[in-house]
Coordinates of C-alpha atoms and ligand atoms in Angstrom, one line a residue:
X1 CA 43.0 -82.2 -108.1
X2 CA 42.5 -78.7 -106.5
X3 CA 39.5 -76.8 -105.5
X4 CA 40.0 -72.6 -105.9
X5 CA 38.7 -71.9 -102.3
X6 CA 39.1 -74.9 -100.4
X7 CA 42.6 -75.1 -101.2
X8 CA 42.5 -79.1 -100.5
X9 CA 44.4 -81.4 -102.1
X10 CA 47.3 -79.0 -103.6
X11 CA 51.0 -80.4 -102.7
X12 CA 52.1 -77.4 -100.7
X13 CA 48.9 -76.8 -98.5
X14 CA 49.0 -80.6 -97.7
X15 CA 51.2 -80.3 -94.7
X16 CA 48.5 -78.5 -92.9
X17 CA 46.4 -81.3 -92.2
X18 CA 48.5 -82.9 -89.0
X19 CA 45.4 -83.7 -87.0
X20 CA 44.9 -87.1 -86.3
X21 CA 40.8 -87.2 -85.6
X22 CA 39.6 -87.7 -81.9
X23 CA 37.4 -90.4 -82.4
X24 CA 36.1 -90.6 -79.0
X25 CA 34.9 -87.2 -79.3
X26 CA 34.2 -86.8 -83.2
X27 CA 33.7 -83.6 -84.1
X28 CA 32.3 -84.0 -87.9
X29 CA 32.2 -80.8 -90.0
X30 CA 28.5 -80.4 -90.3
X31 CA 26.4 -77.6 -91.7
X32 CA 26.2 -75.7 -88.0
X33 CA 30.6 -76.1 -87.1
X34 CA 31.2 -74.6 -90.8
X35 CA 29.4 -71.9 -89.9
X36 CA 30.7 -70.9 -86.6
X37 CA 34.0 -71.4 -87.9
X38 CA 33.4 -68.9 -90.7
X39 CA 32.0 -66.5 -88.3
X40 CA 34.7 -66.5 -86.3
X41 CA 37.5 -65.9 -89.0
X42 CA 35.2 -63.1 -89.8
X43 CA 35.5 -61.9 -86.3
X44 CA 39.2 -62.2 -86.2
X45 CA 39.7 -60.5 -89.1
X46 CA 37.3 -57.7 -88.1
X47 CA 39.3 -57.7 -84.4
X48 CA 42.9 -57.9 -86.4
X49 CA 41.8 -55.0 -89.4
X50 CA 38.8 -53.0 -88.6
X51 CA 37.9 -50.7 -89.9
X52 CA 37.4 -53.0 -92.6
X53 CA 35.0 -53.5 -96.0
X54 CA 33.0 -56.3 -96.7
X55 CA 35.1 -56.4 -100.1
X56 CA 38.4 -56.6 -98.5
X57 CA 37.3 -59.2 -96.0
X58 CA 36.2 -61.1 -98.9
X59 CA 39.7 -61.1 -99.9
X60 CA 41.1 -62.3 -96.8
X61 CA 39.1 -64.8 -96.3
X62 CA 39.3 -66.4 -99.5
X63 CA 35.0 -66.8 -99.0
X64 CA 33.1 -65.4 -102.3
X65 CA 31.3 -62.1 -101.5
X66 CA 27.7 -63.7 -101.2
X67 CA 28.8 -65.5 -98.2
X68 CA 30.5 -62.5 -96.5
X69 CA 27.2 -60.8 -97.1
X70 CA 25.3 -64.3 -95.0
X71 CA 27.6 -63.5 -92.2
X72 CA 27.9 -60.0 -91.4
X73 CA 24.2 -59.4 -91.8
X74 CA 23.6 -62.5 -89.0
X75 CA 26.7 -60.3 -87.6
X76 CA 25.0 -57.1 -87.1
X77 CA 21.8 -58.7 -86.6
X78 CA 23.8 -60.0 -82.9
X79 CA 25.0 -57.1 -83.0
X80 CA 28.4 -58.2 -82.9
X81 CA 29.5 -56.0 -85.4
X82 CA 28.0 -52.3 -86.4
X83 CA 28.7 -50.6 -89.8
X84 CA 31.0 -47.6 -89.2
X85 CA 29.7 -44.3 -90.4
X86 CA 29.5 -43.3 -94.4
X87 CA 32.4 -45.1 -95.9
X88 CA 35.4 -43.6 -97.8
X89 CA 34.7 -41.7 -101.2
X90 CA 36.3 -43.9 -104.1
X91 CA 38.6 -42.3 -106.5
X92 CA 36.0 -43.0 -109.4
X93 CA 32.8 -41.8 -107.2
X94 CA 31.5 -44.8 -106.7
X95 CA 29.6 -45.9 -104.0
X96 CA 31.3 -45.9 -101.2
X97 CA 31.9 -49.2 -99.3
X98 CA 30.5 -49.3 -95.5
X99 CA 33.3 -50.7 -93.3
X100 CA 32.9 -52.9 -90.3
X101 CA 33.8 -52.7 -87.2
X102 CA 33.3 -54.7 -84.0
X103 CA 31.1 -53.2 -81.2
X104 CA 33.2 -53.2 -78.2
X105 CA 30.0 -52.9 -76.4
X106 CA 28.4 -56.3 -77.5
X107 CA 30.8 -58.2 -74.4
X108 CA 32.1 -57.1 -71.4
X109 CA 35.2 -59.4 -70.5
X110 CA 36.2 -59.7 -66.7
X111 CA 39.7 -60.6 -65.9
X112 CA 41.1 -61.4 -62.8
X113 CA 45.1 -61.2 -62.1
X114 CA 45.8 -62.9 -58.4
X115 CA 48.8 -62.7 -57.6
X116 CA 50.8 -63.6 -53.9
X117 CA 50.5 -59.9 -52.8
X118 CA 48.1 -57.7 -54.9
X119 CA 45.3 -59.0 -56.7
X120 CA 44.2 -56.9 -59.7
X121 CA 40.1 -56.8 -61.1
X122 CA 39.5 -55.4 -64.7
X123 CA 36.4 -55.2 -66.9
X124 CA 37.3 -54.8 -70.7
X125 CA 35.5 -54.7 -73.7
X126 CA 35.0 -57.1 -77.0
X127 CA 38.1 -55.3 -77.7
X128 CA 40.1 -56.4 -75.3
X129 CA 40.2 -52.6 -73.8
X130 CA 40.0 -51.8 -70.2
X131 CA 37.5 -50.0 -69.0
X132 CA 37.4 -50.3 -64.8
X133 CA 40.3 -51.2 -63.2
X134 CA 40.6 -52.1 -59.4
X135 CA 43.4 -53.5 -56.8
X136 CA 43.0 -55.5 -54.0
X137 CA 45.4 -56.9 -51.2
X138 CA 45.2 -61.1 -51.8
X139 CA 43.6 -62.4 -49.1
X140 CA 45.2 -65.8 -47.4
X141 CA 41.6 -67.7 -47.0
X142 CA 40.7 -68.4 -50.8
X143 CA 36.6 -68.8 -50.7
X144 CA 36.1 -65.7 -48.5
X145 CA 38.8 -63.8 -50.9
X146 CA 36.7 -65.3 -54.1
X147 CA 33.2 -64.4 -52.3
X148 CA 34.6 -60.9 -52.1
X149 CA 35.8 -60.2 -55.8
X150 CA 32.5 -62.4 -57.4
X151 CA 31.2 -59.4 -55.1
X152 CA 32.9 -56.5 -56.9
X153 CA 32.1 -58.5 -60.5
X154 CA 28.6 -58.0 -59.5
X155 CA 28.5 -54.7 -58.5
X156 CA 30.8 -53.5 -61.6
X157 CA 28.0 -55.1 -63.9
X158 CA 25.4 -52.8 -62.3
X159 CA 27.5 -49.8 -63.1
X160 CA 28.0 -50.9 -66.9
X161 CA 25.0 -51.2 -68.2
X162 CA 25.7 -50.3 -71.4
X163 CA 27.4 -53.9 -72.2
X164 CA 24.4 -56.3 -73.9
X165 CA 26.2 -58.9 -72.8
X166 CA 29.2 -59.9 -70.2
X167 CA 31.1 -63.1 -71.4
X168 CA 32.9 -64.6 -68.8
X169 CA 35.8 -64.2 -66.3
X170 CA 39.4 -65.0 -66.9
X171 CA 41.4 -66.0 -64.0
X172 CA 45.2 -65.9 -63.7
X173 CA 46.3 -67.6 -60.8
X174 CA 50.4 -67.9 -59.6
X175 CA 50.7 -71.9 -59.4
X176 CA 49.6 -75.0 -60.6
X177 CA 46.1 -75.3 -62.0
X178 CA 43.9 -77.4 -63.3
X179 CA 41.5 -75.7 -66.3
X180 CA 39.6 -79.1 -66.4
X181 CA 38.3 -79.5 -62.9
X182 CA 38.5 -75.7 -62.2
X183 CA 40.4 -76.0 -59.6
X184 CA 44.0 -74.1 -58.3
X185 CA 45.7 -77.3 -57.2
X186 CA 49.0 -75.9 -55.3
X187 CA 51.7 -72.4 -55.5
X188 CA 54.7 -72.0 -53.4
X189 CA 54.2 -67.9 -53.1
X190 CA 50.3 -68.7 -52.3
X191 CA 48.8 -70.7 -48.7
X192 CA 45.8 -71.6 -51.2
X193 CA 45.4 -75.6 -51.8
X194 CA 43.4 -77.6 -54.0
X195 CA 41.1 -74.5 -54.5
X196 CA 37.5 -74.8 -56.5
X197 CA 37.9 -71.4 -58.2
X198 CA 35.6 -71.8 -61.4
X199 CA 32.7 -73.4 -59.4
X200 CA 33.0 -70.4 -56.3
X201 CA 32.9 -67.5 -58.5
X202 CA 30.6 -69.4 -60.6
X203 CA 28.0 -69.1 -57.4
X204 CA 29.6 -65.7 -57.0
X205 CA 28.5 -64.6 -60.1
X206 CA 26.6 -66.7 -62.4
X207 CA 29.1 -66.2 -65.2
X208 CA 30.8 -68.9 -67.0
X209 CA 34.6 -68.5 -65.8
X210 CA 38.0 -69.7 -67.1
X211 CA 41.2 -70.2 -65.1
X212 CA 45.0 -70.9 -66.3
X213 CA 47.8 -70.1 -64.8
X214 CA 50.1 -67.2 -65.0
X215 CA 52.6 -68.3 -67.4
X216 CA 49.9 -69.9 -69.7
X217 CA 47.8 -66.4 -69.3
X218 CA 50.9 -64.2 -70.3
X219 CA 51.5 -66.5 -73.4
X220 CA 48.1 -66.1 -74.4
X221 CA 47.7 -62.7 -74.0
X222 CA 51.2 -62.4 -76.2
X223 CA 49.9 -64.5 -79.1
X224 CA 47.0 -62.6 -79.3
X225 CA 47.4 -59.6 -78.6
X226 CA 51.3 -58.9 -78.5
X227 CA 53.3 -56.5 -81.2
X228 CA 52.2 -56.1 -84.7
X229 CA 55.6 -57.8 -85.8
X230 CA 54.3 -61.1 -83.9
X231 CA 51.3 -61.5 -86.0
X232 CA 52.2 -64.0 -88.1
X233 CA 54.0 -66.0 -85.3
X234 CA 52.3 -69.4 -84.5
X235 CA 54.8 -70.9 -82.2
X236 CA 55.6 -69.2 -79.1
X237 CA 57.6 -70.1 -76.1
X238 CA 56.7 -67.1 -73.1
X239 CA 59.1 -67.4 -70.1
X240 CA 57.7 -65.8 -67.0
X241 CA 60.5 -65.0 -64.4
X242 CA 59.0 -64.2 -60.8
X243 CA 59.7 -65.6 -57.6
X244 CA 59.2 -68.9 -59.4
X245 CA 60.4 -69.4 -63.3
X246 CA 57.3 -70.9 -65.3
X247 CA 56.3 -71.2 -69.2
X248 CA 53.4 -71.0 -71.5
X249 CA 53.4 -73.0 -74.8
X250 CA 52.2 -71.6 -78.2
X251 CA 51.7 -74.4 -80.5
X252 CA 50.1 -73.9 -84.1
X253 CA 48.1 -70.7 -82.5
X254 CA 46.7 -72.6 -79.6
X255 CA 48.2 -73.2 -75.3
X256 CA 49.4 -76.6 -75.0
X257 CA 47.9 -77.8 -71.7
X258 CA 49.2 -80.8 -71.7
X259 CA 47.7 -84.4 -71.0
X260 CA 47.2 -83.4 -67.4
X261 CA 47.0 -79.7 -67.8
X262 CA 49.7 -78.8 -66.5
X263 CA 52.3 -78.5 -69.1
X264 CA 55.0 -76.1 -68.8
X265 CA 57.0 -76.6 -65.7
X266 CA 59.7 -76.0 -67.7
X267 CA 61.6 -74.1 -64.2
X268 CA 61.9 -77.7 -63.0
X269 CA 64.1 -79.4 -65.3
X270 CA 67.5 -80.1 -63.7
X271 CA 70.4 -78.2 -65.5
X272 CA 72.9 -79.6 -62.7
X273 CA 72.2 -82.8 -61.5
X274 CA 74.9 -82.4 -58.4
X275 CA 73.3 -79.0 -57.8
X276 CA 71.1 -78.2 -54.4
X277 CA 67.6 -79.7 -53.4
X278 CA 64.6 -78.6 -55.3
X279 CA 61.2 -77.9 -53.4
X280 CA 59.6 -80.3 -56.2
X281 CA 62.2 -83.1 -55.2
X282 CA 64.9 -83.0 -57.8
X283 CA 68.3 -81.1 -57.9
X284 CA 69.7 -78.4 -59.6
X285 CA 66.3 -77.3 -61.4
X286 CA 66.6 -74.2 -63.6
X287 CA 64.2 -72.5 -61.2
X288 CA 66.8 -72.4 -58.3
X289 CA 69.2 -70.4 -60.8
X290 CA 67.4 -68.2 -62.9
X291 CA 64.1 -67.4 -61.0
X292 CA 63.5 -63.8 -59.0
X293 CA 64.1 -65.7 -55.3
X294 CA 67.7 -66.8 -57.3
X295 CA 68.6 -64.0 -58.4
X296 CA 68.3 -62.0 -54.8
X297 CA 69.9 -64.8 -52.8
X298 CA 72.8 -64.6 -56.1
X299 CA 72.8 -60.6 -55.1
X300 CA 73.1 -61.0 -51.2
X301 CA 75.7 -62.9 -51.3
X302 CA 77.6 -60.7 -53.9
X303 CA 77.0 -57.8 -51.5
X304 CA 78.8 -59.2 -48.7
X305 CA 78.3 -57.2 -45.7
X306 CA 78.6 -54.0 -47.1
X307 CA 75.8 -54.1 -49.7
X308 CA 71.9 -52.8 -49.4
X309 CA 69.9 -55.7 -48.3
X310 CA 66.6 -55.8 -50.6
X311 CA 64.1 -58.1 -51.0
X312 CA 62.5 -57.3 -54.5
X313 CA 63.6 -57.6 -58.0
X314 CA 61.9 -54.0 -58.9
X315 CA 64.5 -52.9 -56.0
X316 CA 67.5 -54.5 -57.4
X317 CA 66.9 -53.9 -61.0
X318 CA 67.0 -49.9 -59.4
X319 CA 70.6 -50.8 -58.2
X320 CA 71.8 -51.8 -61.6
X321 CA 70.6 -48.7 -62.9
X322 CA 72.7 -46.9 -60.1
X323 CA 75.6 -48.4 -61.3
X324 CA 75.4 -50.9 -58.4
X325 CA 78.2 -53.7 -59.3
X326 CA 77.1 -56.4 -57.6
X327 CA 73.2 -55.8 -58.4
X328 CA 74.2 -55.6 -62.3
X329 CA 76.3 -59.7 -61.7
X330 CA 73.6 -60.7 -60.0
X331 CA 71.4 -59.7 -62.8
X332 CA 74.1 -60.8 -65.8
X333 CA 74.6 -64.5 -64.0
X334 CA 70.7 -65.0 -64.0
X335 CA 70.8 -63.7 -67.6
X336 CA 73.2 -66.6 -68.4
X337 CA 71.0 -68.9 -66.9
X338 CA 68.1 -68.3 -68.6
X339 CA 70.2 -68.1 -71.9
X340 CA 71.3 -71.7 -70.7
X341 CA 67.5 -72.8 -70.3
X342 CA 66.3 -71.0 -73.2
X343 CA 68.7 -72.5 -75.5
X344 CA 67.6 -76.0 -74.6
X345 CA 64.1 -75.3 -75.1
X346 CA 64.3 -74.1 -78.8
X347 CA 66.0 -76.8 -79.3
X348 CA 63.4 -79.0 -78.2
X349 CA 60.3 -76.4 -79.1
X350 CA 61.0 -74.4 -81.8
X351 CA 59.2 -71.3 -81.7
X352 CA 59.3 -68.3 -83.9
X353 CA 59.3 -65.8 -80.9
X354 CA 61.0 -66.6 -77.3
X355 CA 59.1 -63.7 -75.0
X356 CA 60.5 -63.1 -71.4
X357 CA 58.1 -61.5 -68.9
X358 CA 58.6 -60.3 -65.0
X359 CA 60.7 -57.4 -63.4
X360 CA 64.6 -58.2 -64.6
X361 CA 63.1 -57.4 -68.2
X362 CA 63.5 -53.5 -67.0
X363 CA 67.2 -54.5 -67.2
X364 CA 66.5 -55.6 -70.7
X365 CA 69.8 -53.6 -71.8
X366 CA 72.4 -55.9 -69.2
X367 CA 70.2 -59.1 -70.0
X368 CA 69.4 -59.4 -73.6
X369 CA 73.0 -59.3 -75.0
X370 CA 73.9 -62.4 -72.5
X371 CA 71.0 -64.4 -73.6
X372 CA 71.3 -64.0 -77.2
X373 CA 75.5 -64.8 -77.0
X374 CA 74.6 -68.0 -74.9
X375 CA 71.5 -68.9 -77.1
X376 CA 73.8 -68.5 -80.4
X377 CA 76.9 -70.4 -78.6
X378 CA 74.6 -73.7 -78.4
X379 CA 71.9 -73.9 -80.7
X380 CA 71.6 -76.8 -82.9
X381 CA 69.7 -75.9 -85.8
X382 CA 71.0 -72.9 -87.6
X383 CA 67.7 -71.8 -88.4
X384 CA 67.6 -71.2 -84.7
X385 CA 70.1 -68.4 -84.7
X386 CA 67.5 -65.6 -85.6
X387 CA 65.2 -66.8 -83.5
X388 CA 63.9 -63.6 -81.7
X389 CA 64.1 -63.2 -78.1
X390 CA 61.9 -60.2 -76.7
X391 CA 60.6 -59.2 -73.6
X392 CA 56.8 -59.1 -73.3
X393 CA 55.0 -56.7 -75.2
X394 CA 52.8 -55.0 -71.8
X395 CA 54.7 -53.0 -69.6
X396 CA 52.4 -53.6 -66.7
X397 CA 51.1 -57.3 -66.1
X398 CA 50.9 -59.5 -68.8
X399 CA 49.2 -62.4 -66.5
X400 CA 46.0 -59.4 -66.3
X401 CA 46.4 -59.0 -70.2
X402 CA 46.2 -62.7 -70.2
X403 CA 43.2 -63.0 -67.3
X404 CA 40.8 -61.1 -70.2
X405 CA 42.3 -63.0 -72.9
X406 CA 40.9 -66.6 -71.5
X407 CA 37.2 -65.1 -72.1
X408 CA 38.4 -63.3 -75.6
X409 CA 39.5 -66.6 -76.7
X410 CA 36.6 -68.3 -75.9
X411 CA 34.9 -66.1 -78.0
X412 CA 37.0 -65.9 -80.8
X413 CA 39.2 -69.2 -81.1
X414 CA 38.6 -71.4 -84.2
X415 CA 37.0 -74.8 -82.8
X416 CA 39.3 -78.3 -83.7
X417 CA 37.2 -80.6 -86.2
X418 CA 37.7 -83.7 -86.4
Ligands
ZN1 ZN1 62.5 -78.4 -59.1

């Protein structure tokens, strides 16, 4: 039995149905969910193709043209989308079809990148675009720091008026969180502790906000918005190398949070069980050999008592492009190590695309050969061995990328039935 558009019930699609139904929170597909889901494929397409006809969504979407029409005139009625000048002349003279586009102007996003150091505000568009951009030192108290930026969020609304709408605010925070309670439980490069972040910008503000952290932020922003060669990736693994090494989970399109939230503390698996004492209580963790704070303590001790002393990667990875010889082993043992980590994590994961974010990626050149040769040396499935391994797609902050990416999402992800 098949049905033309529904696709149900043919052998090959029937792999796609691996959901087994939350029936403590059912989520039936009535009348009103069929709808929003529609409307949001329309969206992504529109976000992924525009400009776009009406015609050639239809064909995307696999929806008859009578229902494409239902949509984008509720569409432009929102104005959510606007109709983008007079069309294309047609070889045969016909009329011309209208295409769509979405109206960066319909939601402003705000994104928030807070990092140990320097804290970064931006206000983008439905697009994802930025259009205001400012930098502030973190501060070490977390509420009066918050108070100040819900401040700034305020004031930046005043000044774009043009927006009809601002969505949210993303928040990117360096540590564990907890995207449930809203809260930013612990970090080791951050004094902040078990901090109420949604409900204090919340007050700040009154805008509904989102927080993840950095990892989880950078993997979003990859799978959404990353190179055009990723777009038909579903699975992604993101490793994010800073003073700390953390990951972000791509399953099937969607983060994996975890039963707790905090999935992907992939930095504290032990890869040497008779290795040193790990802040988190274990031994040997993968953290304490491939992370930022590893690969300078790797580099001082290289150095002897000759060498520059340095104290950040951005300055080290300038000593391997100086020919420095004990920067560049510094850098090519941590590149072994990650190959080490990586390895056993597409083993276990999977994933289409393996994307490594943070400072030693501007040494991509010395890295990305030692990775690949360990990676190939011990995968298991042979599948595995084209695998690609990348670094991240934005040159400057990912984790930011990712910050406006928590309020895109909520305005573009497909909900789960069932
Ligand atoms: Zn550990």
């Amino acid at each position: 039995m098949t049905q033309k558009n529904g696709k149900f019930h043919t052998s090959h699609s029937r792999h796609r149905f691996t959901r087994k139904p939350n029936l403590d929170d059912v989520k039936a597909a009535g009348h009103d969910m069929l709808r929003l889901v529609n409307r949001r494929i329309l969206l992504n397409i529109l976000s992924d193709r525009q400009p776009i006809s009406r015609a050639e969504i239809a064909k995307i979407s696999g929806l008859n043209k009578a229902t494409i029409s239902t949509i984008t005139s509720e569409l432009l009625k929102d104005f959510c989308i606007v109709e983008d000048g007079s069309g294309r002349t047609t070889p045969i003279g016909g009329k011309p079809p209208t295409p769509l586009r979405l109206n960066a102007k319909r939601f402003g996003l705000f994104g928030v990148d807070i990092r140990a150091d320097e804290s970064i505000l931006a206000l983008g568009d439905f697009n994802n675009r930025i259009v205001a951009r400012m930098s502030f030192e973190t501060g070490s108290n977390a509420s009066s720091f918050l108070n100040k930026i819900g401040k700034e969020i305020r004031k930046l609304r005043g000044k774009h008026h043009s927006f009809i709408e601002f969505a949210g605010i993303g928040v990117s925070l360096p540590g564990l969180v907890d995207n449930h309670t809203g809260k930013f439980l612990l970090s080791v490069v951050l004094p902040w502790r078990d901090v109420p972040v949604v409900q204090l910008l919340e007050k700040a503000t009154g805008l509904p906000v989102t927080i993840d952290n950095s990892a989880r932020c950078s993997a979003l922003a990859e799978i959404w918005h990353g190179k055009a060669q990723y777009a038909h990736v579903r699975n992604l693994l993101y490793v994010s190398v800073s003073t700390g090494l953390a990951c972000g989970v791509v399953i099937d399109g969607g983060l994996y949070r975890g039963g707790n939230n905090t999935a992907g503390q992939f930095g504290h698996i032990p890869i040497n069980v008779n290795g040193p004492d790990c802040r988190c209580g274990q031994r040997g963790c993968w953290d304490l050999y491939a992370s930022d704070k590893a690969t300078l303590k790797r580099y001082s001790e290289m150095r002897g008592t000759g060498g520059k002393r340095i104290s950040t990667m951005r300055k080290l990875v300038e000593l391997v492009d100086s020919g420095d010889t004990a920067a560049t082993d510094a850098i090519r043992e941590t590149a072994r190590y990650l190959g080490i980590g990586i390895t056993g994590l597409i083993n276990g994961l999977d994933p289409e695309v393996v994307v490594i974010g943070g400072e030693i990626t501007k040494a991509w050149g010395v890295i990305e050969p030692i990775i690949v040769e360990e990676t190939k040396r011990n995968l298991l499935a042979p599948r595995s061995h084209g695998i690609a391994i990348r670094p991240s797609a934005f040159e400057v902050r990912p984790s930011l990328k990712g910050a406006l990416t928590l309020v895109q999402n909520s305005l573009l992800s497909v909900p789960h039935m069932g």
